[in-house]
Tab-separated table of C-alpha atoms in Angstrom:
chain	number	residue	atom	x	y	z
T	884	UNK	CA	23.422	-79.968	-66.605
T	885	UNK	CA	22.303	-82.075	-69.544
T	886	UNK	CA	18.628	-81.531	-70.308
T	887	UNK	CA	16.169	-83.853	-72.045
T	888	UNK	CA	14.052	-81.497	-74.093
T	889	UNK	CA	13.583	-80.256	-77.663
T	890	UNK	CA	13.457	-76.879	-79.297
T	891	UNK	CA	10.316	-74.777	-79.642
T	892	UNK	CA	9.225	-76.488	-82.875
T	893	UNK	CA	10.186	-79.951	-81.692
T	894	UNK	CA	13.571	-79.824	-83.370
T	895	UNK	CA	16.420	-81.592	-81.563
T	896	UNK	CA	18.923	-79.552	-79.577
T	897	UNK	CA	22.605	-79.273	-80.408
T	898	UNK	CA	24.590	-81.838	-78.427
T	899	UNK	CA	27.503	-79.825	-77.086
T	900	UNK	CA	30.498	-81.915	-76.053
T	901	UNK	CA	31.954	-79.171	-73.887
T	902	UNK	CA	31.044	-75.960	-72.062
T	903	UNK	CA	34.415	-74.451	-73.044
T	904	UNK	CA	33.514	-72.059	-75.894
T	905	UNK	CA	30.315	-70.478	-74.460
T	906	UNK	CA	31.963	-70.247	-71.038
T	907	UNK	CA	35.043	-68.488	-72.477
T	908	UNK	CA	32.724	-66.123	-74.351
T	909	UNK	CA	30.953	-65.259	-71.091
T	910	UNK	CA	34.239	-64.839	-69.204
T	911	UNK	CA	35.797	-62.604	-71.862
T	912	UNK	CA	33.341	-59.705	-71.530
T	913	UNK	CA	35.153	-56.772	-69.930
T	914	UNK	CA	33.253	-55.300	-66.984
T	915	UNK	CA	30.507	-57.922	-67.095
T	916	UNK	CA	29.529	-59.000	-63.570
T	917	UNK	CA	29.136	-62.614	-62.498
T	918	UNK	CA	25.346	-62.215	-62.661
T	919	UNK	CA	25.599	-60.851	-66.207
T	920	UNK	CA	28.016	-63.651	-67.142
T	921	UNK	CA	25.342	-66.143	-66.093
T	922	UNK	CA	22.847	-64.484	-68.453
T	923	UNK	CA	25.425	-64.522	-71.274
T	924	UNK	CA	26.051	-68.221	-70.652
T	925	UNK	CA	22.310	-68.995	-70.730
T	926	UNK	CA	21.980	-67.247	-74.087
T	927	UNK	CA	24.999	-69.100	-75.458
T	928	UNK	CA	23.518	-72.472	-74.460
T	929	UNK	CA	19.879	-71.769	-75.409
T	930	UNK	CA	19.907	-74.066	-78.450
T	931	UNK	CA	21.925	-76.885	-76.869
T	932	UNK	CA	21.383	-79.751	-74.460
T	933	UNK	CA	23.406	-77.964	-71.783
T	934	UNK	CA	21.696	-75.690	-69.289
T	935	UNK	CA	23.371	-73.750	-66.441
T	936	UNK	CA	22.035	-73.858	-62.911
T	937	UNK	CA	22.646	-70.981	-60.482
T	938	UNK	CA	22.448	-70.446	-56.745
T	939	UNK	CA	19.859	-68.081	-55.327
T	940	UNK	CA	22.165	-65.086	-55.611
T	941	UNK	CA	25.057	-64.232	-57.942
T	942	UNK	CA	27.654	-61.537	-57.422
T	943	UNK	CA	27.180	-58.131	-59.030
T	944	UNK	CA	30.622	-56.934	-57.970
T	945	UNK	CA	32.881	-59.738	-59.213
T	946	UNK	CA	33.871	-59.766	-62.892
T	947	UNK	CA	36.201	-62.209	-64.628
T	948	UNK	CA	37.718	-59.261	-66.501
T	949	UNK	CA	37.377	-55.763	-64.997
T	950	UNK	CA	36.401	-52.866	-67.258
T	951	UNK	CA	39.424	-51.646	-69.203
T	952	UNK	CA	41.403	-54.818	-68.447
T	953	UNK	CA	42.920	-55.208	-71.910
T	954	UNK	CA	43.695	-51.503	-72.319
T	955	UNK	CA	45.572	-51.687	-69.020
T	956	UNK	CA	47.900	-54.505	-70.081
T	957	UNK	CA	51.517	-53.545	-70.585
T	958	UNK	CA	51.932	-54.082	-74.304
T	959	UNK	CA	53.094	-51.906	-77.194
T	960	UNK	CA	49.783	-52.727	-78.867
T	961	UNK	CA	48.047	-50.275	-76.510
T	962	UNK	CA	50.277	-47.496	-77.873
T	963	UNK	CA	48.136	-47.501	-81.014
T	964	UNK	CA	45.445	-44.825	-80.703
T	965	UNK	CA	42.494	-45.691	-82.987
T	966	UNK	CA	41.507	-41.997	-82.919
T	967	UNK	CA	44.993	-40.586	-83.543
T	968	UNK	CA	45.178	-37.306	-85.434
T	969	UNK	CA	46.844	-37.560	-88.856
T	970	UNK	CA	49.565	-35.081	-87.901
T	971	UNK	CA	50.623	-37.271	-84.937
T	972	UNK	CA	51.327	-40.173	-87.315
T	973	UNK	CA	54.067	-38.400	-89.255
T	974	UNK	CA	57.381	-40.075	-88.698
T	975	UNK	CA	55.896	-42.544	-86.192
T	976	UNK	CA	57.183	-46.124	-86.478
T	977	UNK	CA	54.098	-48.316	-86.098
T	978	UNK	CA	55.772	-51.656	-86.839
T	979	UNK	CA	56.680	-52.621	-83.220
T	980	UNK	CA	53.155	-51.819	-82.035
T	981	UNK	CA	51.595	-53.750	-84.926
T	982	UNK	CA	53.754	-56.788	-84.179
T	983	UNK	CA	52.653	-56.560	-80.567
T	984	UNK	CA	48.987	-56.376	-81.653
T	985	UNK	CA	49.384	-59.405	-83.910
T	986	UNK	CA	50.819	-61.339	-80.979
T	987	UNK	CA	48.061	-60.165	-78.608
T	988	UNK	CA	45.338	-61.159	-81.093
T	989	UNK	CA	46.813	-64.666	-81.136
T	990	UNK	CA	47.077	-64.755	-77.338
T	991	UNK	CA	43.655	-63.164	-76.722
T	992	UNK	CA	41.529	-64.080	-79.769
T	993	UNK	CA	38.392	-63.133	-77.833
T	994	UNK	CA	39.607	-59.590	-76.991
T	995	UNK	CA	38.004	-57.223	-79.470
T	996	UNK	CA	40.118	-54.334	-78.171
T	997	UNK	CA	43.337	-55.789	-79.614
T	998	UNK	CA	41.722	-56.665	-82.954
T	999	UNK	CA	40.395	-53.094	-83.200
T	1000	UNK	CA	43.827	-51.610	-82.448
T	1001	UNK	CA	45.449	-53.965	-84.972
T	1002	UNK	CA	43.050	-52.902	-87.738
T	1003	UNK	CA	43.405	-49.217	-86.782
T	1004	UNK	CA	47.206	-49.519	-86.790
T	1005	UNK	CA	47.212	-51.188	-90.199
T	1006	UNK	CA	45.062	-48.403	-91.607
T	1007	UNK	CA	47.351	-45.791	-90.041
T	1008	UNK	CA	50.396	-47.467	-91.538
T	1009	UNK	CA	48.633	-47.629	-94.928
T	1010	UNK	CA	47.864	-43.909	-94.559
T	1011	UNK	CA	51.529	-43.196	-93.767
T	1012	UNK	CA	52.598	-45.030	-96.903
T	1013	UNK	CA	49.876	-43.438	-99.047
T	1014	UNK	CA	50.890	-39.913	-98.061
T	1015	UNK	CA	54.627	-40.488	-97.880
T	1016	UNK	CA	55.420	-39.625	-101.480
T	1017	UNK	CA	53.664	-38.567	-104.679
T	1018	UNK	CA	55.832	-41.096	-106.445
T	1019	UNK	CA	54.072	-43.969	-104.711
T	1020	UNK	CA	50.773	-43.996	-106.555
T	1021	UNK	CA	50.417	-47.692	-105.741
T	1022	UNK	CA	50.260	-46.905	-102.012
T	1023	UNK	CA	47.517	-44.306	-102.591
T	1024	UNK	CA	45.523	-46.772	-104.672
T	1025	UNK	CA	46.154	-49.517	-102.148
T	1026	UNK	CA	44.725	-47.382	-99.360
T	1027	UNK	CA	41.645	-46.483	-101.417
T	1028	UNK	CA	41.039	-50.134	-102.307
T	1029	UNK	CA	41.554	-51.423	-98.787
T	1030	UNK	CA	39.727	-48.596	-96.965
T	1031	UNK	CA	37.047	-47.126	-99.264
T	1032	UNK	CA	35.357	-45.491	-96.237
T	1033	UNK	CA	38.469	-45.101	-94.081
T	1034	UNK	CA	39.157	-42.303	-91.614
T	1035	UNK	CA	41.911	-40.884	-93.798
T	1036	UNK	CA	40.217	-41.322	-97.184
T	1037	UNK	CA	39.555	-37.570	-97.697
T	1038	UNK	CA	43.166	-36.758	-96.797
T	1039	UNK	CA	44.524	-39.481	-99.068
T	1040	UNK	CA	42.263	-38.347	-101.928
T	1041	UNK	CA	43.351	-34.721	-101.434
T	1042	UNK	CA	46.969	-35.823	-101.309
T	1043	UNK	CA	46.459	-37.785	-104.532
T	1044	UNK	CA	44.897	-34.763	-106.281
T	1045	UNK	CA	47.745	-32.512	-105.150
T	1046	UNK	CA	50.197	-35.059	-106.456
T	1047	UNK	CA	48.339	-35.149	-109.782
T	1048	UNK	CA	48.555	-31.380	-110.111
T	1049	UNK	CA	52.228	-31.501	-109.284
T	1050	UNK	CA	52.753	-34.211	-111.872
T	1051	UNK	CA	50.984	-32.055	-114.470
T	1052	UNK	CA	53.347	-29.209	-113.718
T	1053	UNK	CA	56.341	-31.492	-113.810
T	1054	UNK	CA	55.533	-33.594	-116.898
T	1055	UNK	CA	58.504	-32.352	-118.820
T	1056	UNK	CA	60.836	-32.925	-115.891
T	1057	UNK	CA	59.463	-36.422	-115.327
T	1058	UNK	CA	59.968	-37.326	-118.962
T	1059	UNK	CA	63.619	-36.455	-118.549
T	1060	UNK	CA	63.745	-38.576	-115.454
T	1061	UNK	CA	61.871	-41.650	-116.688
T	1062	UNK	CA	64.852	-43.903	-116.391
T	1063	UNK	CA	65.417	-42.848	-112.799
T	1064	UNK	CA	61.716	-43.215	-112.000
T	1065	UNK	CA	61.689	-46.767	-113.403
T	1066	UNK	CA	64.649	-47.599	-111.247
T	1067	UNK	CA	62.846	-46.290	-108.153
T	1068	UNK	CA	59.734	-48.220	-109.096
T	1069	UNK	CA	61.755	-51.416	-109.406
T	1070	UNK	CA	63.232	-50.770	-105.984
T	1071	UNK	CA	59.768	-50.116	-104.560
T	1072	UNK	CA	58.451	-53.350	-106.022
T	1073	UNK	CA	61.415	-55.171	-104.547
T	1074	UNK	CA	60.716	-53.569	-101.177
T	1075	UNK	CA	57.073	-54.588	-101.350
T	1076	UNK	CA	58.045	-58.096	-102.419
T	1077	UNK	CA	60.433	-58.294	-99.458
T	1078	UNK	CA	57.715	-56.984	-97.144
T	1079	UNK	CA	55.331	-59.628	-98.463
T	1080	UNK	CA	57.957	-62.317	-97.973
T	1081	UNK	CA	58.495	-61.150	-94.402
T	1082	UNK	CA	54.737	-61.129	-93.835
T	1083	UNK	CA	54.393	-64.636	-95.263
T	1084	UNK	CA	57.242	-65.846	-93.049
T	1085	UNK	CA	55.627	-64.221	-90.020
T	1086	UNK	CA	52.297	-65.856	-90.860
T	1087	UNK	CA	54.035	-69.211	-91.278
T	1088	UNK	CA	55.712	-68.837	-87.887
T	1089	UNK	CA	52.418	-67.833	-86.278
T	1090	UNK	CA	50.716	-70.861	-87.832
T	1091	UNK	CA	53.465	-73.119	-86.485
T	1092	UNK	CA	53.067	-71.539	-83.048
T	1093	UNK	CA	49.321	-72.156	-83.160
T	1094	UNK	CA	49.887	-75.779	-84.174
T	1095	UNK	CA	52.345	-76.186	-81.293
T	1096	UNK	CA	49.805	-74.728	-78.854
T	1097	UNK	CA	47.115	-77.074	-80.132
T	1098	UNK	CA	49.474	-80.029	-79.773
T	1099	UNK	CA	50.322	-78.996	-76.219
T	1100	UNK	CA	46.641	-78.680	-75.384
T	1101	UNK	CA	46.024	-82.128	-76.848
T	1102	UNK	CA	48.824	-83.650	-74.773
T	1103	UNK	CA	47.524	-81.918	-71.643
T	1104	UNK	CA	44.040	-83.245	-72.309
T	1105	UNK	CA	45.393	-86.768	-72.762
T	1106	UNK	CA	47.244	-86.460	-69.453
T	1107	UNK	CA	44.101	-85.205	-67.730
T	1108	UNK	CA	42.055	-88.085	-69.080
T	1109	UNK	CA	44.737	-90.560	-68.101
T	1110	UNK	CA	44.968	-89.028	-64.640
T	1111	UNK	CA	41.209	-89.229	-64.170
T	1112	UNK	CA	41.228	-92.956	-64.954
T	1113	UNK	CA	44.172	-93.980	-62.729
T	1114	UNK	CA	43.546	-93.099	-59.090
T	1115	UNK	CA	44.348	-94.752	-55.789
T	1116	UNK	CA	43.389	-94.081	-52.180
T	1117	UNK	CA	45.916	-93.203	-49.484
T	1118	UNK	CA	45.477	-92.584	-45.769
T	1119	UNK	CA	47.344	-91.181	-42.752
T	1120	UNK	CA	47.798	-92.058	-39.100
T	1121	UNK	CA	46.295	-88.617	-38.510
T	1122	UNK	CA	42.998	-90.073	-39.717
T	1123	UNK	CA	42.485	-88.589	-43.184
T	1124	UNK	CA	42.073	-90.409	-46.511
T	1125	UNK	CA	42.019	-89.160	-50.099
T	1126	UNK	CA	42.608	-90.430	-53.623
T	1127	UNK	CA	45.110	-89.146	-56.189
T	1128	UNK	CA	46.183	-89.795	-59.770
T	1129	UNK	CA	48.933	-92.382	-59.966
T	1130	UNK	CA	49.559	-91.313	-63.564
T	1131	UNK	CA	50.430	-87.763	-62.477
T	1132	UNK	CA	51.827	-88.122	-58.958
T	1133	UNK	CA	53.865	-90.405	-56.740
T	1134	UNK	CA	54.263	-90.284	-52.970
T	1135	UNK	CA	57.716	-89.261	-51.734
T	1136	UNK	CA	59.304	-92.321	-50.071
T	1137	UNK	CA	60.850	-90.055	-47.422
T	1138	UNK	CA	57.627	-88.170	-46.658
T	1139	UNK	CA	54.929	-90.835	-46.719
T	1140	UNK	CA	52.896	-89.905	-43.620
T	1141	UNK	CA	56.152	-88.892	-41.907
T	1142	UNK	CA	55.752	-88.067	-38.206
T	1143	UNK	CA	57.963	-85.292	-36.787
T	1144	UNK	CA	58.144	-85.746	-32.989
T	1145	UNK	CA	59.551	-82.242	-32.468
T	1146	UNK	CA	56.709	-80.505	-34.336
T	1147	UNK	CA	54.194	-83.294	-33.577
T	1148	UNK	CA	53.140	-83.215	-37.233
T	1149	UNK	CA	52.172	-85.822	-39.825
T	1150	UNK	CA	53.311	-84.942	-43.367
T	1151	UNK	CA	52.665	-86.601	-46.726
T	1152	UNK	CA	54.251	-85.216	-49.929
T	1153	UNK	CA	53.636	-86.091	-53.590
T	1154	UNK	CA	55.915	-85.236	-56.542
T	1155	UNK	CA	55.114	-85.228	-60.264
T	1156	UNK	CA	56.045	-88.281	-62.289
T	1157	UNK	CA	56.734	-86.068	-65.316
T	1158	UNK	CA	58.061	-82.836	-63.790
T	1159	UNK	CA	59.721	-84.186	-60.652
T	1160	UNK	CA	60.125	-81.897	-57.674
T	1161	UNK	CA	59.065	-78.847	-59.680
T	1162	UNK	CA	55.603	-80.040	-58.649
T	1163	UNK	CA	54.839	-80.753	-54.990
T	1164	UNK	CA	51.494	-81.575	-53.345
T	1165	UNK	CA	51.302	-81.990	-49.569
T	1166	UNK	CA	49.055	-82.656	-46.574
T	1167	UNK	CA	50.269	-81.731	-43.086
T	1168	UNK	CA	48.372	-82.287	-39.836
T	1169	UNK	CA	49.844	-80.553	-36.765
T	1170	UNK	CA	48.829	-79.013	-33.423
T	1171	UNK	CA	47.302	-75.541	-33.635
T	1172	UNK	CA	49.834	-73.917	-31.314
T	1173	UNK	CA	48.048	-70.537	-31.094
T	1174	UNK	CA	44.537	-72.062	-31.142
T	1175	UNK	CA	43.667	-69.420	-33.724
T	1176	UNK	CA	41.495	-69.536	-36.838
T	1177	UNK	CA	42.473	-71.028	-40.183
T	1178	UNK	CA	42.943	-67.481	-41.503
T	1179	UNK	CA	45.304	-66.646	-38.628
T	1180	UNK	CA	47.380	-69.765	-39.363
T	1181	UNK	CA	47.606	-68.888	-43.078
T	1182	UNK	CA	48.481	-65.246	-42.310
T	1183	UNK	CA	51.196	-66.033	-39.757
T	1184	UNK	CA	52.679	-69.302	-41.028
T	1185	UNK	CA	52.110	-69.408	-44.803
T	1186	UNK	CA	51.749	-65.848	-46.161
T	1187	UNK	CA	55.327	-64.678	-45.255
T	1188	UNK	CA	56.709	-67.464	-47.479
T	1189	UNK	CA	54.599	-66.590	-50.509
T	1190	UNK	CA	54.988	-63.937	-53.206
T	1191	UNK	CA	52.072	-62.438	-55.142
T	1192	UNK	CA	48.610	-63.337	-53.796
T	1193	UNK	CA	45.652	-63.489	-56.198
T	1194	UNK	CA	43.122	-65.053	-53.820
T	1195	UNK	CA	42.731	-65.023	-50.032
T	1196	UNK	CA	39.337	-65.899	-48.593
T	1197	UNK	CA	37.358	-67.960	-46.108
T	1198	UNK	CA	36.107	-71.304	-47.414
T	1199	UNK	CA	33.580	-73.571	-45.704
T	1200	UNK	CA	34.705	-77.110	-46.478
T	1201	UNK	CA	32.209	-78.865	-44.152
T	1202	UNK	CA	29.500	-77.777	-41.669
T	1203	UNK	CA	31.693	-78.610	-38.667
T	1204	UNK	CA	34.856	-76.975	-40.042
T	1205	UNK	CA	36.140	-73.570	-41.098
T	1206	UNK	CA	38.834	-73.008	-43.682
T	1207	UNK	CA	40.895	-70.365	-45.466
T	1208	UNK	CA	42.455	-70.418	-48.960
T	1209	UNK	CA	45.574	-68.566	-50.155
T	1210	UNK	CA	46.423	-68.711	-53.862
T	1211	UNK	CA	48.891	-66.907	-56.094
T	1212	UNK	CA	52.388	-67.036	-57.574
T	1213	UNK	CA	55.877	-67.118	-56.070
T	1214	UNK	CA	57.138	-69.311	-53.217
T	1215	UNK	CA	60.098	-68.479	-50.993
T	1216	UNK	CA	63.516	-69.833	-51.985
T	1217	UNK	CA	65.583	-67.801	-49.545
T	1218	UNK	CA	64.847	-64.779	-47.394
T	1219	UNK	CA	63.243	-62.212	-49.711
T	1220	UNK	CA	63.700	-64.351	-52.846
T	1221	UNK	CA	60.753	-66.091	-54.534
T	1222	UNK	CA	60.471	-68.470	-57.477
T	1223	UNK	CA	57.835	-68.172	-60.212
T	1224	UNK	CA	55.737	-71.215	-59.345
T	1225	UNK	CA	52.016	-71.020	-58.674
T	1226	UNK	CA	50.845	-72.012	-55.199
T	1227	UNK	CA	47.600	-73.077	-53.518
T	1228	UNK	CA	47.271	-73.455	-49.726
T	1229	UNK	CA	44.174	-74.451	-47.752
T	1230	UNK	CA	44.029	-74.628	-43.957
T	1231	UNK	CA	41.133	-76.137	-42.000
T	1232	UNK	CA	40.155	-76.383	-38.297
T	1233	UNK	CA	37.129	-77.776	-36.501
T	1234	UNK	CA	34.585	-75.296	-35.180
T	1235	UNK	CA	34.157	-77.039	-31.823
T	1236	UNK	CA	37.864	-77.684	-31.145
T	1237	UNK	CA	40.660	-75.687	-32.848
T	1238	UNK	CA	43.400	-77.949	-31.509
T	1239	UNK	CA	44.377	-79.373	-34.928
T	1240	UNK	CA	45.392	-77.607	-38.159
T	1241	UNK	CA	45.069	-79.515	-41.441
T	1242	UNK	CA	47.078	-77.829	-44.224
T	1243	UNK	CA	46.613	-79.031	-47.831
T	1244	UNK	CA	48.472	-77.394	-50.674
T	1245	UNK	CA	50.587	-77.540	-53.788
T	1246	UNK	CA	53.285	-75.719	-55.780
T	1247	UNK	CA	53.715	-76.132	-59.513
T	1248	UNK	CA	55.105	-74.249	-62.552
T	1249	UNK	CA	52.613	-71.686	-63.789
T	1250	UNK	CA	52.617	-73.112	-67.316
T	1251	UNK	CA	51.265	-76.422	-65.934
T	1252	UNK	CA	48.880	-74.718	-63.511
T	1253	UNK	CA	45.666	-75.840	-65.175
T	1254	UNK	CA	46.692	-79.511	-64.985
T	1255	UNK	CA	48.027	-79.638	-61.429
T	1256	UNK	CA	45.586	-77.221	-59.815
T	1257	UNK	CA	42.721	-79.369	-61.110
T	1258	UNK	CA	44.370	-82.491	-59.662
T	1259	UNK	CA	44.904	-80.795	-56.282
T	1260	UNK	CA	41.219	-79.802	-56.158
T	1261	UNK	CA	40.212	-83.391	-56.984
T	1262	UNK	CA	42.404	-84.634	-54.140
T	1263	UNK	CA	40.856	-82.097	-51.740
T	1264	UNK	CA	37.309	-82.959	-52.836
T	1265	UNK	CA	37.973	-86.652	-52.204
T	1266	UNK	CA	39.551	-86.006	-48.783
T	1267	UNK	CA	37.801	-87.518	-45.756
T	1268	UNK	CA	38.755	-86.166	-42.312
T	1269	UNK	CA	38.201	-88.052	-39.034
T	1270	UNK	CA	35.295	-87.256	-36.719
T	1271	UNK	CA	37.820	-86.592	-33.971
T	1272	UNK	CA	41.129	-84.848	-34.729
T	1273	UNK	CA	44.386	-86.440	-33.637
T	1274	UNK	CA	45.433	-83.452	-31.493
T	1275	UNK	CA	42.062	-82.918	-29.780
T	1276	UNK	CA	41.324	-80.957	-26.597
T	1277	UNK	CA	44.520	-78.869	-26.594
T	1278	UNK	CA	42.756	-75.567	-26.930
T	1279	UNK	CA	40.355	-75.922	-23.966
């Protein structure tokens, strides 16, 4: 909520345009419960004109990210052990794991675990280079400059001293081999230059990827704003009404409150104006043949045609109704085969008469989930159901 107050000394509060950054900070704490997330959010908003409001109780079992979430992700980045023993690093190729860490830091900029593994891996690789050869004094100096208090500093210093003693014993031999040493140094400089060029190219590509992500987010935000401004109301012979975004969706001409005499059902389907039939929203009102609960309907009729479930719970949509939500990823294409789209299904029945099932849902590509899930929830929030269902008194 926006609050009309000033700071302790009468100074004005920061006018935050969005809850996004403090909310993401609260959500990104591994193992922090919902109650603790609320406290984190309050601290993050203390000097602003936004103030969170909470219900009487908040969960102490739910967490946005469980403890050890990032360390449990399947990524080569987690192969880097920040406490690895020096002997275990000999001959180990750290480059694939470091590339994975660089990618994970971009994907999860708020995950300290990946940043820590990236920095540890870079130090380990610098240690490998520093202790690879006495001929590479630059690598030893580079480690000392970059990690003056590093884990491997004593080992690198000892290695450097041993190399110095060896050089003292081999001065005469090195003088005879100066030409060869210069050639190796030139090659090493070329290798380092090539490594720097590769690093610069990688950084350029990462910057381009970040710019592309920002552009996509901007386009999505424009679509959301456009969708919020262009809405129309639609109704059904089954008695319900709702409004939807005409900028995002259009009603299927073949399924505009279509009545199926065999199933005695009324069905309305929307498709995306931009993504076509990849996106489908629907409302279906039909007789509750088994006179069971909304959960029973979802379990028997919907769940067998869905893949991975991330949410399944009772939802109270109105005092006189009970409901059940099923959410996840993967909808049936053929028997045993599922696509990769996200899905959201909500079934609702009246408490006093279970004769009618109202099923509202949607399927959409996961990469557009934030846009279309938000629109589906707006449609559901605007939905008005009749005081008396169309298939009343069938369940006794």
